PDB file of C-alpha atoms and ligand atoms in Angstrom:
ATOM      1  CA  UNK A   1     -48.206  40.898 -16.853  1.00  0.00           C
ATOM      2  CA  UNK A   2     -44.375  40.879 -16.700  1.00  0.00           C
ATOM      3  CA  UNK A   3     -42.530  43.119 -19.117  1.00  0.00           C
ATOM      4  CA  UNK A   4     -40.033  40.815 -20.868  1.00  0.00           C
ATOM      5  CA  UNK A   5     -38.019  42.807 -23.395  1.00  0.00           C
ATOM      6  CA  UNK A   6     -35.079  42.020 -25.673  1.00  0.00           C
ATOM      7  CA  UNK A   7     -33.175  44.607 -27.677  1.00  0.00           C
ATOM      8  CA  UNK A   8     -31.620  43.859 -31.032  1.00  0.00           C
ATOM      9  CA  UNK A   9     -29.274  46.195 -32.843  1.00  0.00           C
ATOM     10  CA  UNK A  10     -25.589  46.477 -33.716  1.00  0.00           C
ATOM     11  CA  UNK A  11     -22.801  47.397 -31.283  1.00  0.00           C
ATOM     12  CA  UNK A  12     -23.001  51.144 -30.680  1.00  0.00           C
ATOM     13  CA  UNK A  13     -26.755  51.367 -31.364  1.00  0.00           C
ATOM     14  CA  UNK A  14     -27.362  52.503 -27.775  1.00  0.00           C
ATOM     15  CA  UNK A  15     -28.769  49.233 -26.380  1.00  0.00           C
ATOM     16  CA  UNK A  16     -26.872  49.502 -23.103  1.00  0.00           C
ATOM     17  CA  UNK A  17     -27.798  53.137 -22.484  1.00  0.00           C
ATOM     18  CA  UNK A  18     -31.449  52.585 -23.354  1.00  0.00           C
ATOM     19  CA  UNK A  19     -31.700  49.325 -21.385  1.00  0.00           C
ATOM     20  CA  UNK A  20     -30.313  51.054 -18.307  1.00  0.00           C
ATOM     21  CA  UNK A  21     -32.790  53.948 -18.553  1.00  0.00           C
ATOM     22  CA  UNK A  22     -35.679  51.643 -19.270  1.00  0.00           C
ATOM     23  CA  UNK A  23     -34.923  49.204 -16.440  1.00  0.00           C
ATOM     24  CA  UNK A  24     -34.639  52.078 -13.975  1.00  0.00           C
ATOM     25  CA  UNK A  25     -37.879  53.709 -15.156  1.00  0.00           C
ATOM     26  CA  UNK A  26     -39.886  50.454 -15.001  1.00  0.00           C
ATOM     27  CA  UNK A  27     -38.188  48.849 -12.007  1.00  0.00           C
ATOM     28  CA  UNK A  28     -37.272  45.693 -13.916  1.00  0.00           C
ATOM     29  CA  UNK A  29     -33.984  43.769 -14.158  1.00  0.00           C
ATOM     30  CA  UNK A  30     -31.444  44.914 -16.734  1.00  0.00           C
ATOM     31  CA  UNK A  31     -29.513  41.916 -17.958  1.00  0.00           C
ATOM     32  CA  UNK A  32     -26.485  42.781 -20.070  1.00  0.00           C
ATOM     33  CA  UNK A  33     -24.455  39.769 -21.154  1.00  0.00           C
ATOM     34  CA  UNK A  34     -21.528  42.025 -22.142  1.00  0.00           C
ATOM     35  CA  UNK A  35     -21.489  43.550 -18.634  1.00  0.00           C
ATOM     36  CA  UNK A  36     -21.707  40.083 -17.070  1.00  0.00           C
ATOM     37  CA  UNK A  37     -18.766  38.872 -19.145  1.00  0.00           C
ATOM     38  CA  UNK A  38     -16.703  41.999 -18.378  1.00  0.00           C
ATOM     39  CA  UNK A  39     -17.407  41.450 -14.652  1.00  0.00           C
ATOM     40  CA  UNK A  40     -16.253  37.816 -15.019  1.00  0.00           C
ATOM     41  CA  UNK A  41     -13.045  38.993 -16.752  1.00  0.00           C
ATOM     42  CA  UNK A  42     -12.488  41.567 -13.990  1.00  0.00           C
ATOM     43  CA  UNK A  43     -13.018  38.928 -11.273  1.00  0.00           C
ATOM     44  CA  UNK A  44     -10.782  36.419 -13.062  1.00  0.00           C
ATOM     45  CA  UNK A  45     -13.367  33.603 -13.040  1.00  0.00           C
ATOM     46  CA  UNK A  46     -12.946  30.582 -15.321  1.00  0.00           C
ATOM     47  CA  UNK A  47     -15.591  31.879 -17.759  1.00  0.00           C
ATOM     48  CA  UNK A  48     -13.960  35.325 -17.662  1.00  0.00           C
ATOM     49  CA  UNK A  49     -10.522  33.935 -18.450  1.00  0.00           C
ATOM     50  CA  UNK A  50     -11.868  32.000 -21.434  1.00  0.00           C
ATOM     51  CA  UNK A  51     -14.069  34.864 -22.669  1.00  0.00           C
ATOM     52  CA  UNK A  52     -11.380  37.548 -22.570  1.00  0.00           C
ATOM     53  CA  UNK A  53      -9.423  36.512 -25.663  1.00  0.00           C
ATOM     54  CA  UNK A  54     -12.651  36.022 -27.631  1.00  0.00           C
ATOM     55  CA  UNK A  55     -13.992  39.442 -26.602  1.00  0.00           C
ATOM     56  CA  UNK A  56     -10.676  41.139 -27.355  1.00  0.00           C
ATOM     57  CA  UNK A  57     -10.903  39.810 -30.915  1.00  0.00           C
ATOM     58  CA  UNK A  58     -14.500  41.052 -31.285  1.00  0.00           C
ATOM     59  CA  UNK A  59     -15.848  37.530 -31.719  1.00  0.00           C
ATOM     60  CA  UNK A  60     -18.708  35.751 -29.971  1.00  0.00           C
ATOM     61  CA  UNK A  61     -18.470  33.618 -26.847  1.00  0.00           C
ATOM     62  CA  UNK A  62     -19.964  30.148 -27.481  1.00  0.00           C
ATOM     63  CA  UNK A  63     -23.735  29.722 -27.534  1.00  0.00           C
ATOM     64  CA  UNK A  64     -23.442  26.994 -24.880  1.00  0.00           C
ATOM     65  CA  UNK A  65     -21.715  29.286 -22.372  1.00  0.00           C
ATOM     66  CA  UNK A  66     -24.004  32.248 -23.101  1.00  0.00           C
ATOM     67  CA  UNK A  67     -27.217  30.229 -22.880  1.00  0.00           C
ATOM     68  CA  UNK A  68     -26.037  28.778 -19.537  1.00  0.00           C
ATOM     69  CA  UNK A  69     -25.330  32.259 -18.148  1.00  0.00           C
ATOM     70  CA  UNK A  70     -28.703  33.640 -19.274  1.00  0.00           C
ATOM     71  CA  UNK A  71     -30.673  30.585 -18.099  1.00  0.00           C
ATOM     72  CA  UNK A  72     -29.247  30.989 -14.610  1.00  0.00           C
ATOM     73  CA  UNK A  73     -29.839  34.758 -14.581  1.00  0.00           C
ATOM     74  CA  UNK A  74     -33.452  34.563 -15.802  1.00  0.00           C
ATOM     75  CA  UNK A  75     -34.264  32.105 -13.034  1.00  0.00           C
ATOM     76  CA  UNK A  76     -33.413  34.584 -10.322  1.00  0.00           C
ATOM     77  CA  UNK A  77     -36.373  36.167  -8.563  1.00  0.00           C
ATOM     78  CA  UNK A  78     -35.911  39.734  -9.823  1.00  0.00           C
ATOM     79  CA  UNK A  79     -36.052  38.585 -13.466  1.00  0.00           C
ATOM     80  CA  UNK A  80     -39.318  36.705 -12.893  1.00  0.00           C
ATOM     81  CA  UNK A  81     -41.033  40.085 -12.457  1.00  0.00           C
ATOM     82  CA  UNK A  82     -39.769  41.344 -15.831  1.00  0.00           C
ATOM     83  CA  UNK A  83     -36.449  42.063 -17.530  1.00  0.00           C
ATOM     84  CA  UNK A  84     -34.734  43.861 -20.360  1.00  0.00           C
ATOM     85  CA  UNK A  85     -31.986  41.881 -22.056  1.00  0.00           C
ATOM     86  CA  UNK A  86     -29.101  43.795 -23.631  1.00  0.00           C
ATOM     87  CA  UNK A  87     -26.743  41.852 -25.929  1.00  0.00           C
ATOM     88  CA  UNK A  88     -28.606  38.538 -25.876  1.00  0.00           C
ATOM     89  CA  UNK A  89     -29.641  36.781 -28.062  1.00  0.00           C
ATOM     90  CA  UNK A  90     -26.891  37.338 -30.634  1.00  0.00           C
ATOM     91  CA  UNK A  91     -27.333  34.186 -32.729  1.00  0.00           C
ATOM     92  CA  UNK A  92     -30.315  32.231 -34.006  1.00  0.00           C
ATOM     93  CA  UNK A  93     -29.324  29.329 -31.694  1.00  0.00           C
ATOM     94  CA  UNK A  94     -29.450  31.698 -28.705  1.00  0.00           C
ATOM     95  CA  UNK A  95     -32.843  33.018 -29.831  1.00  0.00           C
ATOM     96  CA  UNK A  96     -34.227  29.478 -30.113  1.00  0.00           C
ATOM     97  CA  UNK A  97     -32.887  28.641 -26.629  1.00  0.00           C
ATOM     98  CA  UNK A  98     -34.475  31.822 -25.260  1.00  0.00           C
ATOM     99  CA  UNK A  99     -37.850  30.777 -26.684  1.00  0.00           C
ATOM    100  CA  UNK A 100     -37.499  27.521 -24.716  1.00  0.00           C
ATOM    101  CA  UNK A 101     -36.630  29.428 -21.533  1.00  0.00           C
ATOM    102  CA  UNK A 102     -39.663  31.705 -22.091  1.00  0.00           C
ATOM    103  CA  UNK A 103     -42.201  28.872 -22.166  1.00  0.00           C
ATOM    104  CA  UNK A 104     -44.751  29.528 -19.385  1.00  0.00           C
ATOM    105  CA  UNK A 105     -43.715  33.196 -19.196  1.00  0.00           C
ATOM    106  CA  UNK A 106     -45.265  36.334 -20.688  1.00  0.00           C
ATOM    107  CA  UNK A 107     -44.366  36.876 -24.364  1.00  0.00           C
ATOM    108  CA  UNK A 108     -41.134  38.555 -25.410  1.00  0.00           C
ATOM    109  CA  UNK A 109     -41.277  42.107 -26.708  1.00  0.00           C
ATOM    110  CA  UNK A 110     -38.570  42.533 -29.345  1.00  0.00           C
ATOM    111  CA  UNK A 111     -37.176  46.014 -30.020  1.00  0.00           C
ATOM    112  CA  UNK A 112     -34.724  46.494 -32.881  1.00  0.00           C
ATOM    113  CA  UNK A 113     -32.631  49.692 -32.727  1.00  0.00           C
ATOM    114  CA  UNK A 114     -31.552  50.724 -36.228  1.00  0.00           C
ATOM    115  CA  UNK A 115     -28.475  52.947 -36.801  1.00  0.00           C
ATOM    116  CA  UNK A 116     -26.427  53.435 -40.020  1.00  0.00           C
ATOM    117  CA  UNK A 117     -22.978  51.824 -39.973  1.00  0.00           C
ATOM    118  CA  UNK A 118     -20.918  55.059 -40.401  1.00  0.00           C
ATOM    119  CA  UNK A 119     -22.587  56.439 -37.288  1.00  0.00           C
ATOM    120  CA  UNK A 120     -21.794  53.233 -35.348  1.00  0.00           C
ATOM    121  CA  UNK A 121     -18.079  53.413 -36.179  1.00  0.00           C
ATOM    122  CA  UNK A 122     -18.006  57.042 -35.045  1.00  0.00           C
ATOM    123  CA  UNK A 123     -19.824  56.287 -31.789  1.00  0.00           C
ATOM    124  CA  UNK A 124     -17.798  53.191 -30.897  1.00  0.00           C
ATOM    125  CA  UNK A 125     -14.453  54.846 -31.500  1.00  0.00           C
ATOM    126  CA  UNK A 126     -15.357  57.773 -29.221  1.00  0.00           C
ATOM    127  CA  UNK A 127     -17.238  56.088 -26.385  1.00  0.00           C
ATOM    128  CA  UNK A 128     -15.887  55.711 -22.868  1.00  0.00           C
ATOM    129  CA  UNK A 129     -16.999  53.463 -20.042  1.00  0.00           C
ATOM    130  CA  UNK A 130     -16.406  53.598 -16.309  1.00  0.00           C
ATOM    131  CA  UNK A 131     -13.487  51.410 -15.219  1.00  0.00           C
ATOM    132  CA  UNK A 132     -15.239  50.714 -11.893  1.00  0.00           C
ATOM    133  CA  UNK A 133     -18.952  50.146 -12.641  1.00  0.00           C
ATOM    134  CA  UNK A 134     -19.028  49.747 -16.443  1.00  0.00           C
ATOM    135  CA  UNK A 135     -21.491  52.621 -16.943  1.00  0.00           C
ATOM    136  CA  UNK A 136     -21.430  54.091 -20.490  1.00  0.00           C
ATOM    137  CA  UNK A 137     -20.471  57.785 -20.505  1.00  0.00           C
ATOM    138  CA  UNK A 138     -22.598  59.645 -23.045  1.00  0.00           C
ATOM    139  CA  UNK A 139     -19.897  62.090 -24.113  1.00  0.00           C
ATOM    140  CA  UNK A 140     -19.721  61.630 -27.871  1.00  0.00           C
ATOM    141  CA  UNK A 141     -16.058  62.627 -27.691  1.00  0.00           C
ATOM    142  CA  UNK A 142     -12.997  61.278 -25.900  1.00  0.00           C
ATOM    143  CA  UNK A 143     -12.538  63.179 -22.652  1.00  0.00           C
ATOM    144  CA  UNK A 144     -10.664  61.151 -20.050  1.00  0.00           C
ATOM    145  CA  UNK A 145     -10.721  64.028 -17.559  1.00  0.00           C
ATOM    146  CA  UNK A 146     -14.468  63.457 -16.988  1.00  0.00           C
ATOM    147  CA  UNK A 147     -15.546  61.048 -14.221  1.00  0.00           C
ATOM    148  CA  UNK A 148     -18.413  58.530 -14.117  1.00  0.00           C
ATOM    149  CA  UNK A 149     -21.738  60.209 -13.267  1.00  0.00           C
ATOM    150  CA  UNK A 150     -22.844  57.119 -11.325  1.00  0.00           C
ATOM    151  CA  UNK A 151     -19.839  56.287  -9.136  1.00  0.00           C
ATOM    152  CA  UNK A 152     -17.186  58.932  -9.886  1.00  0.00           C
ATOM    153  CA  UNK A 153     -14.853  56.264 -11.315  1.00  0.00           C
ATOM    154  CA  UNK A 154     -12.238  56.759 -14.020  1.00  0.00           C
ATOM    155  CA  UNK A 155     -13.463  56.694 -17.644  1.00  0.00           C
ATOM    156  CA  UNK A 156     -11.565  54.496 -20.087  1.00  0.00           C
ATOM    157  CA  UNK A 157     -12.005  53.232 -23.634  1.00  0.00           C
ATOM    158  CA  UNK A 158     -13.316  49.645 -23.819  1.00  0.00           C
ATOM    159  CA  UNK A 159     -10.529  47.383 -25.095  1.00  0.00           C
ATOM    160  CA  UNK A 160     -12.807  46.144 -27.901  1.00  0.00           C
ATOM    161  CA  UNK A 161     -13.878  49.655 -28.991  1.00  0.00           C
ATOM    162  CA  UNK A 162     -10.737  50.429 -30.942  1.00  0.00           C
ATOM    163  CA  UNK A 163      -9.521  50.076 -34.529  1.00  0.00           C
ATOM    164  CA  UNK A 164      -9.941  46.781 -36.306  1.00  0.00           C
ATOM    165  CA  UNK A 165     -11.844  45.166 -33.407  1.00  0.00           C
ATOM    166  CA  UNK A 166     -14.761  47.561 -34.025  1.00  0.00           C
ATOM    167  CA  UNK A 167     -14.870  46.513 -37.684  1.00  0.00           C
ATOM    168  CA  UNK A 168     -14.754  42.837 -36.700  1.00  0.00           C
ATOM    169  CA  UNK A 169     -17.631  43.322 -34.223  1.00  0.00           C
ATOM    170  CA  UNK A 170     -19.705  44.979 -36.938  1.00  0.00           C
ATOM    171  CA  UNK A 171     -18.870  42.120 -39.328  1.00  0.00           C
ATOM    172  CA  UNK A 172     -19.891  39.552 -36.697  1.00  0.00           C
ATOM    173  CA  UNK A 173     -23.115  41.515 -36.150  1.00  0.00           C
ATOM    174  CA  UNK A 174     -23.947  41.415 -39.882  1.00  0.00           C
ATOM    175  CA  UNK A 175     -23.306  37.689 -40.255  1.00  0.00           C
ATOM    176  CA  UNK A 176     -24.432  36.195 -36.910  1.00  0.00           C
ATOM    177  CA  UNK A 177     -26.868  38.651 -35.299  1.00  0.00           C
ATOM    178  CA  UNK A 178     -28.650  40.564 -38.074  1.00  0.00           C
ATOM    179  CA  UNK A 179     -30.452  37.370 -39.223  1.00  0.00           C
ATOM    180  CA  UNK A 180     -32.330  37.610 -35.907  1.00  0.00           C
ATOM    181  CA  UNK A 181     -34.290  40.546 -37.318  1.00  0.00           C
ATOM    182  CA  UNK A 182     -35.907  38.164 -39.827  1.00  0.00           C
ATOM    183  CA  UNK A 183     -36.282  35.492 -37.133  1.00  0.00           C
ATOM    184  CA  UNK A 184     -38.367  37.885 -34.998  1.00  0.00           C
ATOM    185  CA  UNK A 185     -39.947  40.244 -37.560  1.00  0.00           C
ATOM    186  CA  UNK A 186     -42.955  37.990 -38.102  1.00  0.00           C
ATOM    187  CA  UNK A 187     -44.007  38.232 -34.444  1.00  0.00           C
ATOM    188  CA  UNK A 188     -46.721  40.736 -33.464  1.00  0.00           C
ATOM    189  CA  UNK A 189     -44.528  41.978 -30.592  1.00  0.00           C
ATOM    190  CA  UNK A 190     -41.619  43.074 -32.854  1.00  0.00           C
ATOM    191  CA  UNK A 191     -40.935  46.795 -33.441  1.00  0.00           C
ATOM    192  CA  UNK A 192     -38.065  48.749 -35.075  1.00  0.00           C
ATOM    193  CA  UNK A 193     -36.965  52.097 -33.684  1.00  0.00           C
ATOM    194  CA  UNK A 194     -34.711  54.729 -35.262  1.00  0.00           C
ATOM    195  CA  UNK A 195     -31.583  54.770 -33.060  1.00  0.00           C
ATOM    196  CA  UNK A 196     -29.879  57.625 -34.944  1.00  0.00           C
ATOM    197  CA  UNK A 197     -31.711  60.236 -32.848  1.00  0.00           C
ATOM    198  CA  UNK A 198     -30.935  61.892 -29.525  1.00  0.00           C
ATOM    199  CA  UNK A 199     -31.083  59.396 -26.600  1.00  0.00           C
ATOM    200  CA  UNK A 200     -34.256  61.023 -25.150  1.00  0.00           C
ATOM    201  CA  UNK A 201     -36.037  60.677 -28.494  1.00  0.00           C
ATOM    202  CA  UNK A 202     -34.977  57.014 -28.833  1.00  0.00           C
ATOM    203  CA  UNK A 203     -36.190  56.349 -25.270  1.00  0.00           C
ATOM    204  CA  UNK A 204     -39.564  57.934 -26.091  1.00  0.00           C
ATOM    205  CA  UNK A 205     -39.907  55.856 -29.271  1.00  0.00           C
ATOM    206  CA  UNK A 206     -39.031  52.652 -27.398  1.00  0.00           C
ATOM    207  CA  UNK A 207     -41.623  53.429 -24.719  1.00  0.00           C
ATOM    208  CA  UNK A 208     -44.234  54.144 -27.408  1.00  0.00           C
ATOM    209  CA  UNK A 209     -43.398  50.883 -29.197  1.00  0.00           C
ATOM    210  CA  UNK A 210     -43.966  48.953 -25.972  1.00  0.00           C
ATOM    211  CA  UNK A 211     -47.342  50.603 -25.431  1.00  0.00           C
ATOM    212  CA  UNK A 212     -48.269  49.693 -29.002  1.00  0.00           C
ATOM    213  CA  UNK A 213     -47.395  45.965 -28.754  1.00  0.00           C
ATOM    214  CA  UNK A 214     -48.844  45.259 -25.331  1.00  0.00           C
ATOM    215  CA  UNK A 215     -50.927  47.038 -22.783  1.00  0.00           C
ATOM    216  CA  UNK A 216     -48.033  48.267 -20.602  1.00  0.00           C
TER     217      UNK A 216
HETATM  218  P1  AMP B   1     -21.368  43.963 -25.649  1.00  0.00           P
HETATM  219  O1  AMP B   1     -21.027  44.705 -24.399  1.00  0.00           O
HETATM  220  O2  AMP B   1     -22.811  43.543 -25.696  1.00  0.00           O
HETATM  221  O3  AMP B   1     -20.931  44.689 -26.894  1.00  0.00           O
HETATM  222  O4  AMP B   1     -20.541  42.601 -25.600  1.00  0.00           O
HETATM  223  C1  AMP B   1     -19.126  42.596 -25.575  1.00  0.00           C
HETATM  224  C2  AMP B   1     -18.587  41.259 -26.056  1.00  0.00           C
HETATM  225  O5  AMP B   1     -19.040  40.219 -25.175  1.00  0.00           O
HETATM  226  C3  AMP B   1     -19.049  40.835 -27.430  1.00  0.00           C
HETATM  227  O6  AMP B   1     -18.267  41.405 -28.478  1.00  0.00           O
HETATM  228  C4  AMP B   1     -18.886  39.316 -27.343  1.00  0.00           C
HETATM  229  O7  AMP B   1     -17.526  38.934 -27.448  1.00  0.00           O
HETATM  230  C5  AMP B   1     -19.323  39.035 -25.909  1.00  0.00           C
HETATM  231  N1  AMP B   1     -20.782  38.772 -25.827  1.00  0.00           N
HETATM  232  C6  AMP B   1     -21.726  39.525 -25.178  1.00  0.00           C
HETATM  233  N2  AMP B   1     -22.950  38.993 -25.313  1.00  0.00           N
HETATM  234  C7  AMP B   1     -22.796  37.878 -26.075  1.00  0.00           C
HETATM  235  C8  AMP B   1     -23.690  36.887 -26.590  1.00  0.00           C
HETATM  236  N3  AMP B   1     -25.005  36.947 -26.360  1.00  0.00           N
HETATM  237  N4  AMP B   1     -23.158  35.879 -27.339  1.00  0.00           N
HETATM  238  C9  AMP B   1     -21.839  35.798 -27.575  1.00  0.00           C
HETATM  239  N5  AMP B   1     -20.944  36.700 -27.144  1.00  0.00           N
HETATM  240  C10 AMP B   1     -21.401  37.729 -26.387  1.00  0.00           C
END
């Protein structure tokens, strides 16, 4: 049975970090729509050029574009054997489209990572990512002299992790994405995990939740 996982939770909840660890541990595809968009911006593609201004404001790229990107990605061979989605779905329309894409596939496991808002603001305003590979540095403080543990690249602050953009992203989360918790809560494969713990503890809770909802 393929392990098909989505992670809900606000920006800064640790979705990216946990998805990366989980995908590596289980040998499944990690699909991060934020990473895909940042790569498109970096490469200067048409989607990247259009997405950049939206991302810099902390708003959401259109459902149509996002659903197209995810549909194409889920159809690739590696994702057929299982995946963990980070940052998608972010709206009820995206969630409904994902249900359509999942017809004839193993059921979705939905993990919601819960973190109080004060903690999110603190985390987002101090996090750094690698300029080269996009890896999240788990520093908890701004230290630009450190290098990426994956590729040795320079660590920088994400352009949307500063000041008012963080507050806008949290507002967008509350209005557009949080309703997904109610959309999914009724499913037997939905679990909430406390994300305000050390990353190892969160990883252990996520793994336990997956064991509980399916026989993985
Ligand atoms: P993230 O790295 O997941 O925080 O995503 C960074 C930014 O990319 C978001 O603030 C949005 O502008 C955009 N983005 C990523 N995923 C989605 C999505 N599923 N729907 C709409 N916009 C998205």
